[in-house]
Amino acid sequence: MLDRNRQHQIAGPGHSQALSADLYYDGAQNYSPYGRDHSEQDEGFSPLKLLFYAVQYRWLIVMMAAAGLVAGVIVTMMQTPKYQATTQLEVLVPSAKVFQDIEVVSENADVRAFLTAREKLKSRALAQRVVFQLGLSEKPDFLFPTPDFSLGNIFYRAFGISKSASIEEKTPEQREAIAIGRILSDLTVNVVPNTSLLSITFVDQKPKYATDVANQVAQSFIDQRLDQTSETSDLARQFIQEQVLQVKQKLQKSEEELVAYAKDAGITTTGDDKSLIGSNIEALNTALATAIQDRLDAGRVVDQIDKGRGSSLAPVLESEGLQKLSEKLADLTSQYQQKLGILKPGFPEMQQLQSQIKELQRLYNNGVLAITDSLRLKYQEAQNKEADLKAKLVEMEKQQVIFNDKNIKYTILKREVDSNRSQYDSLIAKLNEVGVSSELKTQTAAIVDFATQPNRPYSPRLGINVAIALALFLALSASVIYVIELLNNTFTNPEQVEKELGLAMLGILPLVDDRELVAAIADQKSGLSEAYRSLRTSLQFSGAEGAPRSLVVTSSEPSEGKSTTSFKLGQDFAALGARVLIVDGDLRKPNLHRLFGLDNTIGLSNLLTNTVRKEDLASIFRATKYPNVTVLTSGTIPPNPADLLSSPKMALIITNLGKRFDLVIIDAPPIVGLSDAPILSRLAEGTLMVISTNQVTRKSAKAALKRMRAAGANVVGAAMSKFAVNKFDYNYAYKYMNYQYYNYGADTAKIEGNVDHGADQPAYAKSPAFKRLVRRIRSSIGGFVDRAKSVT
């Protein structure tokens, strides 16, 4: 309720700023709603804000996503299917072997061998070999494939039609070059990490070509290495054979020269490559050594004989006859000694024994003497033999000296023969080794897995293409949204008004179609009427003592709904029992009289210019059909509205009207470009700014607010008009605004089930879903038009 007993003092234009500022707030410049500084910076990135933008531009995102899906499908249809086949090849790197004294030294394989094999697999020579093996230069569908990306592919894939150019237009060399180029461009060779395997992959529009080429590349690589090995062996064999012939001729020539010289020089050699003289000298030396040894042995025996120890020599002791004589002599001597104790030496028997002993002793001595004489003779022969061998050796040494002089050249020739024979034997051995190795043909690579014919193409992939297209179009939609938000500097939600202008949001006025505006204002149960009542309540709590006694309603630009707001606020305050005067302060383009259905012959301008007779003063303030609502129209449009509004008489009129009425609402002109609204705001206790959604620019609203505060106006808050509260994006961000609550009386019959006003309407017209669809389409189109207007 208004406080009608409130005392207030309204001064002239020169004091209104101080009065209004002291009456409600600490100062318009320092006003900070909800305890927050209006200069506060944005919070930065917020997921909720991002979600809000996504919800706000949901239809654009949905359309872009749909376009991305369609584009992904179209791009997939425009691409030619390709098949991929892979063969795995193992590279067998032979370890290097060095033969040293029958020891084998092995070296580890180098990574360069695998890289070299990979480059050879991608070489032009190998590709040419594959083309020849598969006959690819004679196959039109391989030489002239369908374009990878073309609009015609859609038609060809839809109807299963394929086309191929004629190979007769190209020469064989050109066809071969095309085929080689295709293999090199579509072939991929990669080293499998941490293994000795190479993966050979070929891509083609025909699965058979993909498989055949991949397998043939691996096989051709193996064959090429074998051919190179065989070719090398053949070249080596041919070279060694030529060397063998040359060395053989040299060997024959050197041997002939050696034999001829030996013949001329009289040099005779034995089988062990020694000369005859040398052999004789060697034999004489051996015989002389033996003779000397024999002489020495015989000399020692003779020395024993000379010393009287001949009977103890081994030949004597070993003689059987002498042994028998010695035994018989010992026996007779033993008998004689035994009988000597019985018989005397002169006894005949004893004498007979003595004679027998003497005879046996003589025979024994003669035997020993014969043996010693033979030993002396042997010694003499050994001496003679030694002397002869020495003499012969001296003679042979003289001949050897002569032979050595002749043997110098013989040795040189023989050394050359030995060298040529060694080379010949070595070349013969190498020739045998090359022959054996060429027959073995050791492989340096082996196929681990052959490529199998693929059942389905690996490219294009619909899922990947759709995902990429969807991502690109979503990124494009994000860019479009960013550009729209960058260009759209209007207010789209109440939070922006509070942040940008630092004003309290006193009311949010829903958007109503122009054709339904009159009905919505007249209907007290409409959403628009309820919003104005909410604005009235906010104004009642806008100051410490309630609503201001004089209120200027203005906007930054025309057509923002300030006149409608003044009209509706007057009715709502009057409904509380307050006496309300609505003054049309727009002396340039007045509109308030049309809303009340009155003429505009006389009014405020006439009152300010003293062109009203005293008897007509009472008729200037016109009663309306709304209880407690009085209207003062603008009157005749003057040539100098600003001068009239800034006159002391205008301040006096506002002061007097404030005493007669509980609330004076002044419908002021727009702020931008005019000085009328700032002048009126100085005279009133409070000012309400009406800001339209998606219409007035933020820069314009800031400039208008700056002008108002510079003029000393007490801007109590703002009301946001033309806000589409039934939009899903706004309802999502501002859940306290529900369009169904604004229209609380509209669905009463439906809820209670008593009245059916749509009995005579078609079935689809009665459907709530159809109504919501129509309302959503209408609001979407209206929002798009508003945004287009704001951007332009």
PDB file of N, CA, C and O in Angstrom, residues 591-650:
ATOM      1  N   ASN A 591       1.388   9.356 -26.797  1.00  0.00           N
ATOM      2  CA  ASN A 591       0.668   8.120 -27.112  1.00  0.00           C
ATOM      3  C   ASN A 591      -0.303   7.725 -26.014  1.00  0.00           C
ATOM      4  O   ASN A 591      -1.162   6.861 -26.219  1.00  0.00           O
ATOM      5  N   LEU A 592      -0.210   8.370 -24.856  1.00  0.00           N
ATOM      6  CA  LEU A 592      -1.017   7.935 -23.715  1.00  0.00           C
ATOM      7  C   LEU A 592      -2.501   8.172 -23.948  1.00  0.00           C
ATOM      8  O   LEU A 592      -3.336   7.374 -23.480  1.00  0.00           O
ATOM      9  N   HIS A 593      -2.852   9.248 -24.645  1.00  0.00           N
ATOM     10  CA  HIS A 593      -4.275   9.522 -24.859  1.00  0.00           C
ATOM     11  C   HIS A 593      -4.928   8.449 -25.716  1.00  0.00           C
ATOM     12  O   HIS A 593      -6.118   8.173 -25.591  1.00  0.00           O
ATOM     13  N   ARG A 594      -4.155   7.833 -26.606  1.00  0.00           N
ATOM     14  CA  ARG A 594      -4.723   6.762 -27.429  1.00  0.00           C
ATOM     15  C   ARG A 594      -5.035   5.535 -26.567  1.00  0.00           C
ATOM     16  O   ARG A 594      -6.028   4.836 -26.812  1.00  0.00           O
ATOM     17  N   LEU A 595      -4.173   5.244 -25.594  1.00  0.00           N
ATOM     18  CA  LEU A 595      -4.422   4.079 -24.741  1.00  0.00           C
ATOM     19  C   LEU A 595      -5.706   4.250 -23.929  1.00  0.00           C
ATOM     20  O   LEU A 595      -6.431   3.273 -23.679  1.00  0.00           O
ATOM     21  N   PHE A 596      -5.980   5.471 -23.516  1.00  0.00           N
ATOM     22  CA  PHE A 596      -7.218   5.728 -22.744  1.00  0.00           C
ATOM     23  C   PHE A 596      -8.400   6.083 -23.643  1.00  0.00           C
ATOM     24  O   PHE A 596      -9.517   6.223 -23.141  1.00  0.00           O
ATOM     25  N   GLY A 597      -8.157   6.222 -24.928  1.00  0.00           N
ATOM     26  CA  GLY A 597      -9.264   6.566 -25.830  1.00  0.00           C
ATOM     27  C   GLY A 597      -9.756   7.989 -25.673  1.00  0.00           C
ATOM     28  O   GLY A 597     -10.967   8.236 -25.767  1.00  0.00           O
ATOM     29  N   LEU A 598      -8.845   8.928 -25.421  1.00  0.00           N
ATOM     30  CA  LEU A 598      -9.214  10.318 -25.214  1.00  0.00           C
ATOM     31  C   LEU A 598      -8.630  11.175 -26.333  1.00  0.00           C
ATOM     32  O   LEU A 598      -7.694  10.765 -27.040  1.00  0.00           O
ATOM     33  N   ASP A 599      -9.202  12.404 -26.455  1.00  0.00           N
ATOM     34  CA  ASP A 599      -8.631  13.347 -27.420  1.00  0.00           C
ATOM     35  C   ASP A 599      -7.480  14.082 -26.757  1.00  0.00           C
ATOM     36  O   ASP A 599      -7.290  14.034 -25.542  1.00  0.00           O
ATOM     37  N   ASN A 600      -6.706  14.776 -27.549  1.00  0.00           N
ATOM     38  CA  ASN A 600      -5.504  15.440 -27.056  1.00  0.00           C
ATOM     39  C   ASN A 600      -5.518  16.921 -27.452  1.00  0.00           C
ATOM     40  O   ASN A 600      -4.507  17.475 -27.862  1.00  0.00           O
ATOM     41  N   THR A 601      -6.670  17.533 -27.275  1.00  0.00           N
ATOM     42  CA  THR A 601      -6.792  18.943 -27.676  1.00  0.00           C
ATOM     43  C   THR A 601      -6.069  19.850 -26.700  1.00  0.00           C
ATOM     44  O   THR A 601      -5.366  20.781 -27.101  1.00  0.00           O
ATOM     45  N   ILE A 602      -6.249  19.643 -25.426  1.00  0.00           N
ATOM     46  CA  ILE A 602      -5.555  20.431 -24.410  1.00  0.00           C
ATOM     47  C   ILE A 602      -4.920  19.486 -23.415  1.00  0.00           C
ATOM     48  O   ILE A 602      -5.377  18.346 -23.214  1.00  0.00           O
ATOM     49  N   GLY A 603      -3.842  20.017 -22.782  1.00  0.00           N
ATOM     50  CA  GLY A 603      -3.176  19.150 -21.830  1.00  0.00           C
ATOM     51  C   GLY A 603      -2.025  19.865 -21.171  1.00  0.00           C
ATOM     52  O   GLY A 603      -2.074  21.068 -20.895  1.00  0.00           O
ATOM     53  N   LEU A 604      -0.933  19.143 -20.948  1.00  0.00           N
ATOM     54  CA  LEU A 604       0.212  19.645 -20.202  1.00  0.00           C
ATOM     55  C   LEU A 604       0.846  20.848 -20.888  1.00  0.00           C
ATOM     56  O   LEU A 604       1.209  21.830 -20.230  1.00  0.00           O
ATOM     57  N   SER A 605       1.002  20.775 -22.166  1.00  0.00           N
ATOM     58  CA  SER A 605       1.635  21.888 -22.888  1.00  0.00           C
ATOM     59  C   SER A 605       0.805  23.165 -22.764  1.00  0.00           C
ATOM     60  O   SER A 605       1.358  24.269 -22.614  1.00  0.00           O
ATOM     61  N   ASN A 606      -0.495  23.027 -22.812  1.00  0.00           N
ATOM     62  CA  ASN A 606      -1.351  24.206 -22.656  1.00  0.00           C
ATOM     63  C   ASN A 606      -1.247  24.771 -21.250  1.00  0.00           C
ATOM     64  O   ASN A 606      -1.285  26.006 -21.056  1.00  0.00           O
ATOM     65  N   LEU A 607      -1.094  23.852 -20.254  1.00  0.00           N
ATOM     66  CA  LEU A 607      -0.979  24.314 -18.889  1.00  0.00           C
ATOM     67  C   LEU A 607       0.329  25.067 -18.676  1.00  0.00           C
ATOM     68  O   LEU A 607       0.392  26.067 -17.968  1.00  0.00           O
ATOM     69  N   LEU A 608       1.401  24.586 -19.315  1.00  0.00           N
ATOM     70  CA  LEU A 608       2.696  25.237 -19.167  1.00  0.00           C
ATOM     71  C   LEU A 608       2.778  26.565 -19.912  1.00  0.00           C
ATOM     72  O   LEU A 608       3.518  27.471 -19.499  1.00  0.00           O
ATOM     73  N   THR A 609       2.023  26.715 -20.972  1.00  0.00           N
ATOM     74  CA  THR A 609       2.079  27.957 -21.776  1.00  0.00           C
ATOM     75  C   THR A 609       0.965  28.933 -21.410  1.00  0.00           C
ATOM     76  O   THR A 609       0.804  29.948 -22.093  1.00  0.00           O
ATOM     77  N   ASN A 610       0.160  28.621 -20.376  1.00  0.00           N
ATOM     78  CA  ASN A 610      -0.923  29.511 -19.937  1.00  0.00           C
ATOM     79  C   ASN A 610      -1.917  29.792 -21.055  1.00  0.00           C
ATOM     80  O   ASN A 610      -2.429  30.906 -21.207  1.00  0.00           O
ATOM     81  N   THR A 611      -2.190  28.781 -21.863  1.00  0.00           N
ATOM     82  CA  THR A 611      -3.180  28.944 -22.940  1.00  0.00           C
ATOM     83  C   THR A 611      -4.492  28.283 -22.568  1.00  0.00           C
ATOM     84  O   THR A 611      -5.294  27.952 -23.439  1.00  0.00           O
ATOM     85  N   VAL A 612      -4.722  28.090 -21.283  1.00  0.00           N
ATOM     86  CA  VAL A 612      -5.957  27.458 -20.799  1.00  0.00           C
ATOM     87  C   VAL A 612      -6.711  28.468 -19.946  1.00  0.00           C
ATOM     88  O   VAL A 612      -6.134  29.120 -19.071  1.00  0.00           O
ATOM     89  N   ARG A 613      -7.970  28.550 -20.250  1.00  0.00           N
ATOM     90  CA  ARG A 613      -8.804  29.458 -19.436  1.00  0.00           C
ATOM     91  C   ARG A 613      -9.036  28.850 -18.061  1.00  0.00           C
ATOM     92  O   ARG A 613      -8.962  27.643 -17.883  1.00  0.00           O
ATOM     93  N   LYS A 614      -9.251  29.716 -17.116  1.00  0.00           N
ATOM     94  CA  LYS A 614      -9.444  29.240 -15.749  1.00  0.00           C
ATOM     95  C   LYS A 614     -10.615  28.289 -15.647  1.00  0.00           C
ATOM     96  O   LYS A 614     -10.594  27.327 -14.881  1.00  0.00           O
ATOM     97  N   GLU A 615     -11.695  28.587 -16.427  1.00  0.00           N
ATOM     98  CA  GLU A 615     -12.853  27.702 -16.349  1.00  0.00           C
ATOM     99  C   GLU A 615     -12.572  26.332 -16.982  1.00  0.00           C
ATOM    100  O   GLU A 615     -13.308  25.365 -16.756  1.00  0.00           O
ATOM    101  N   ASP A 616     -11.481  26.239 -17.793  1.00  0.00           N
ATOM    102  CA  ASP A 616     -11.165  24.951 -18.427  1.00  0.00           C
ATOM    103  C   ASP A 616     -10.091  24.167 -17.676  1.00  0.00           C
ATOM    104  O   ASP A 616      -9.713  23.073 -18.090  1.00  0.00           O
ATOM    105  N   LEU A 617      -9.570  24.731 -16.572  1.00  0.00           N
ATOM    106  CA  LEU A 617      -8.521  24.031 -15.845  1.00  0.00           C
ATOM    107  C   LEU A 617      -8.999  22.691 -15.309  1.00  0.00           C
ATOM    108  O   LEU A 617      -8.252  21.699 -15.308  1.00  0.00           O
ATOM    109  N   ALA A 618     -10.225  22.669 -14.848  1.00  0.00           N
ATOM    110  CA  ALA A 618     -10.722  21.404 -14.283  1.00  0.00           C
ATOM    111  C   ALA A 618     -10.867  20.334 -15.350  1.00  0.00           C
ATOM    112  O   ALA A 618     -10.715  19.128 -15.069  1.00  0.00           O
ATOM    113  N   SER A 619     -11.144  20.734 -16.585  1.00  0.00           N
ATOM    114  CA  SER A 619     -11.337  19.747 -17.651  1.00  0.00           C
ATOM    115  C   SER A 619     -10.022  19.189 -18.175  1.00  0.00           C
ATOM    116  O   SER A 619     -10.015  18.210 -18.928  1.00  0.00           O
ATOM    117  N   ILE A 620      -8.879  19.813 -17.819  1.00  0.00           N
ATOM    118  CA  ILE A 620      -7.586  19.261 -18.275  1.00  0.00           C
ATOM    119  C   ILE A 620      -7.327  17.921 -17.610  1.00  0.00           C
ATOM    120  O   ILE A 620      -6.850  16.981 -18.239  1.00  0.00           O
ATOM    121  N   PHE A 621      -7.632  17.792 -16.339  1.00  0.00           N
ATOM    122  CA  PHE A 621      -7.449  16.530 -15.617  1.00  0.00           C
ATOM    123  C   PHE A 621      -8.687  15.679 -15.844  1.00  0.00           C
ATOM    124  O   PHE A 621      -9.754  15.952 -15.293  1.00  0.00           O
ATOM    125  N   ARG A 622      -8.534  14.650 -16.686  1.00  0.00           N
ATOM    126  CA  ARG A 622      -9.681  13.874 -17.151  1.00  0.00           C
ATOM    127  C   ARG A 622      -9.783  12.560 -16.369  1.00  0.00           C
ATOM    128  O   ARG A 622      -8.802  11.838 -16.193  1.00  0.00           O
ATOM    129  N   ALA A 623     -10.964  12.321 -15.958  1.00  0.00           N
ATOM    130  CA  ALA A 623     -11.248  11.035 -15.311  1.00  0.00           C
ATOM    131  C   ALA A 623     -11.385   9.956 -16.384  1.00  0.00           C
ATOM    132  O   ALA A 623     -11.784  10.224 -17.519  1.00  0.00           O
ATOM    133  N   THR A 624     -11.056   8.749 -16.035  1.00  0.00           N
ATOM    134  CA  THR A 624     -11.116   7.627 -16.985  1.00  0.00           C
ATOM    135  C   THR A 624     -12.120   6.610 -16.493  1.00  0.00           C
ATOM    136  O   THR A 624     -12.714   6.746 -15.418  1.00  0.00           O
ATOM    137  N   LYS A 625     -12.311   5.605 -17.288  1.00  0.00           N
ATOM    138  CA  LYS A 625     -13.234   4.538 -16.912  1.00  0.00           C
ATOM    139  C   LYS A 625     -12.669   3.646 -15.820  1.00  0.00           C
ATOM    140  O   LYS A 625     -13.365   2.772 -15.299  1.00  0.00           O
ATOM    141  N   TYR A 626     -11.370   3.865 -15.526  1.00  0.00           N
ATOM    142  CA  TYR A 626     -10.753   3.072 -14.458  1.00  0.00           C
ATOM    143  C   TYR A 626     -10.868   3.854 -13.163  1.00  0.00           C
ATOM    144  O   TYR A 626     -10.496   5.027 -13.109  1.00  0.00           O
ATOM    145  N   PRO A 627     -11.368   3.287 -12.128  1.00  0.00           N
ATOM    146  CA  PRO A 627     -11.539   4.018 -10.861  1.00  0.00           C
ATOM    147  C   PRO A 627     -10.208   4.531 -10.352  1.00  0.00           C
ATOM    148  O   PRO A 627      -9.176   3.851 -10.445  1.00  0.00           O
ATOM    149  N   ASN A 628     -10.210   5.775  -9.783  1.00  0.00           N
ATOM    150  CA  ASN A 628      -9.064   6.420  -9.154  1.00  0.00           C
ATOM    151  C   ASN A 628      -7.929   6.718 -10.136  1.00  0.00           C
ATOM    152  O   ASN A 628      -6.799   6.962  -9.714  1.00  0.00           O
ATOM    153  N   VAL A 629      -8.194   6.683 -11.413  1.00  0.00           N
ATOM    154  CA  VAL A 629      -7.166   6.959 -12.416  1.00  0.00           C
ATOM    155  C   VAL A 629      -7.557   8.234 -13.140  1.00  0.00           C
ATOM    156  O   VAL A 629      -8.636   8.316 -13.747  1.00  0.00           O
ATOM    157  N   THR A 630      -6.655   9.242 -13.073  1.00  0.00           N
ATOM    158  CA  THR A 630      -6.859  10.518 -13.770  1.00  0.00           C
ATOM    159  C   THR A 630      -5.713  10.695 -14.743  1.00  0.00           C
ATOM    160  O   THR A 630      -4.564  10.299 -14.459  1.00  0.00           O
ATOM    161  N   VAL A 631      -6.007  11.297 -15.897  1.00  0.00           N
ATOM    162  CA  VAL A 631      -5.013  11.442 -16.960  1.00  0.00           C
ATOM    163  C   VAL A 631      -4.852  12.904 -17.284  1.00  0.00           C
ATOM    164  O   VAL A 631      -5.837  13.645 -17.407  1.00  0.00           O
ATOM    165  N   LEU A 632      -3.578  13.311 -17.427  1.00  0.00           N
ATOM    166  CA  LEU A 632      -3.239  14.624 -17.964  1.00  0.00           C
ATOM    167  C   LEU A 632      -2.510  14.388 -19.267  1.00  0.00           C
ATOM    168  O   LEU A 632      -1.358  13.955 -19.272  1.00  0.00           O
ATOM    169  N   THR A 633      -3.199  14.616 -20.382  1.00  0.00           N
ATOM    170  CA  THR A 633      -2.587  14.346 -21.686  1.00  0.00           C
ATOM    171  C   THR A 633      -1.525  15.387 -21.990  1.00  0.00           C
ATOM    172  O   THR A 633      -1.362  16.390 -21.283  1.00  0.00           O
ATOM    173  N   SER A 634      -0.824  15.194 -23.090  1.00  0.00           N
ATOM    174  CA  SER A 634       0.284  16.091 -23.450  1.00  0.00           C
ATOM    175  C   SER A 634      -0.213  17.414 -23.995  1.00  0.00           C
ATOM    176  O   SER A 634       0.466  18.442 -23.864  1.00  0.00           O
ATOM    177  N   GLY A 635      -1.377  17.392 -24.627  1.00  0.00           N
ATOM    178  CA  GLY A 635      -1.919  18.622 -25.199  1.00  0.00           C
ATOM    179  C   GLY A 635      -1.297  18.939 -26.544  1.00  0.00           C
ATOM    180  O   GLY A 635      -0.712  18.068 -27.225  1.00  0.00           O
ATOM    181  N   THR A 636      -1.429  20.222 -26.915  1.00  0.00           N
ATOM    182  CA  THR A 636      -0.904  20.655 -28.205  1.00  0.00           C
ATOM    183  C   THR A 636       0.614  20.487 -28.230  1.00  0.00           C
ATOM    184  O   THR A 636       1.303  20.874 -27.281  1.00  0.00           O
ATOM    185  N   ILE A 637       1.120  19.937 -29.327  1.00  0.00           N
ATOM    186  CA  ILE A 637       2.562  19.692 -29.434  1.00  0.00           C
ATOM    187  C   ILE A 637       3.260  21.028 -29.638  1.00  0.00           C
ATOM    188  O   ILE A 637       3.027  21.724 -30.624  1.00  0.00           O
ATOM    189  N   PRO A 638       4.139  21.440 -28.700  1.00  0.00           N
ATOM    190  CA  PRO A 638       4.792  22.741 -28.789  1.00  0.00           C
ATOM    191  C   PRO A 638       6.071  22.647 -29.633  1.00  0.00           C
ATOM    192  O   PRO A 638       6.606  21.559 -29.866  1.00  0.00           O
ATOM    193  N   PRO A 639       6.617  23.786 -30.063  1.00  0.00           N
ATOM    194  CA  PRO A 639       7.868  23.768 -30.825  1.00  0.00           C
ATOM    195  C   PRO A 639       9.088  23.626 -29.929  1.00  0.00           C
ATOM    196  O   PRO A 639      10.172  23.334 -30.427  1.00  0.00           O
ATOM    197  N   ASN A 640       8.927  23.911 -28.620  1.00  0.00           N
ATOM    198  CA  ASN A 640      10.078  23.874 -27.709  1.00  0.00           C
ATOM    199  C   ASN A 640       9.756  23.052 -26.474  1.00  0.00           C
ATOM    200  O   ASN A 640       9.631  23.576 -25.379  1.00  0.00           O
ATOM    201  N   PRO A 641       9.607  21.716 -26.590  1.00  0.00           N
ATOM    202  CA  PRO A 641       9.217  20.893 -25.432  1.00  0.00           C
ATOM    203  C   PRO A 641      10.222  20.966 -24.295  1.00  0.00           C
ATOM    204  O   PRO A 641       9.844  21.013 -23.124  1.00  0.00           O
ATOM    205  N   ALA A 642      11.518  20.973 -24.610  1.00  0.00           N
ATOM    206  CA  ALA A 642      12.529  20.958 -23.546  1.00  0.00           C
ATOM    207  C   ALA A 642      12.478  22.225 -22.715  1.00  0.00           C
ATOM    208  O   ALA A 642      12.639  22.185 -21.485  1.00  0.00           O
ATOM    209  N   ASP A 643      12.250  23.356 -23.367  1.00  0.00           N
ATOM    210  CA  ASP A 643      12.166  24.611 -22.623  1.00  0.00           C
ATOM    211  C   ASP A 643      10.973  24.610 -21.675  1.00  0.00           C
ATOM    212  O   ASP A 643      11.056  25.107 -20.546  1.00  0.00           O
ATOM    213  N   LEU A 644       9.837  24.087 -22.142  1.00  0.00           N
ATOM    214  CA  LEU A 644       8.648  24.054 -21.297  1.00  0.00           C
ATOM    215  C   LEU A 644       8.854  23.142 -20.090  1.00  0.00           C
ATOM    216  O   LEU A 644       8.464  23.482 -18.963  1.00  0.00           O
ATOM    217  N   LEU A 645       9.473  21.972 -20.325  1.00  0.00           N
ATOM    218  CA  LEU A 645       9.644  21.016 -19.223  1.00  0.00           C
ATOM    219  C   LEU A 645      10.667  21.495 -18.210  1.00  0.00           C
ATOM    220  O   LEU A 645      10.607  21.119 -17.029  1.00  0.00           O
ATOM    221  N   SER A 646      11.641  22.300 -18.641  1.00  0.00           N
ATOM    222  CA  SER A 646      12.660  22.793 -17.716  1.00  0.00           C
ATOM    223  C   SER A 646      12.275  24.105 -17.035  1.00  0.00           C
ATOM    224  O   SER A 646      13.066  24.636 -16.258  1.00  0.00           O
ATOM    225  N   SER A 647      11.069  24.591 -17.296  1.00  0.00           N
ATOM    226  CA  SER A 647      10.630  25.854 -16.697  1.00  0.00           C
ATOM    227  C   SER A 647      10.259  25.643 -15.230  1.00  0.00           C
ATOM    228  O   SER A 647       9.876  24.538 -14.817  1.00  0.00           O
ATOM    229  N   PRO A 648      10.346  26.699 -14.385  1.00  0.00           N
ATOM    230  CA  PRO A 648       9.940  26.581 -12.972  1.00  0.00           C
ATOM    231  C   PRO A 648       8.476  26.214 -12.814  1.00  0.00           C
ATOM    232  O   PRO A 648       8.090  25.596 -11.809  1.00  0.00           O
ATOM    233  N   LYS A 649       7.699  26.529 -13.783  1.00  0.00           N
ATOM    234  CA  LYS A 649       6.273  26.218 -13.688  1.00  0.00           C
ATOM    235  C   LYS A 649       6.040  24.715 -13.701  1.00  0.00           C
ATOM    236  O   LYS A 649       5.129  24.222 -13.029  1.00  0.00           O
ATOM    237  N   MET A 650       6.884  23.996 -14.457  1.00  0.00           N
ATOM    238  CA  MET A 650       6.725  22.532 -14.498  1.00  0.00           C
ATOM    239  C   MET A 650       7.024  21.925 -13.131  1.00  0.00           C
ATOM    240  O   MET A 650       6.325  21.029 -12.665  1.00  0.00           O
TER     241      MET A 650
END
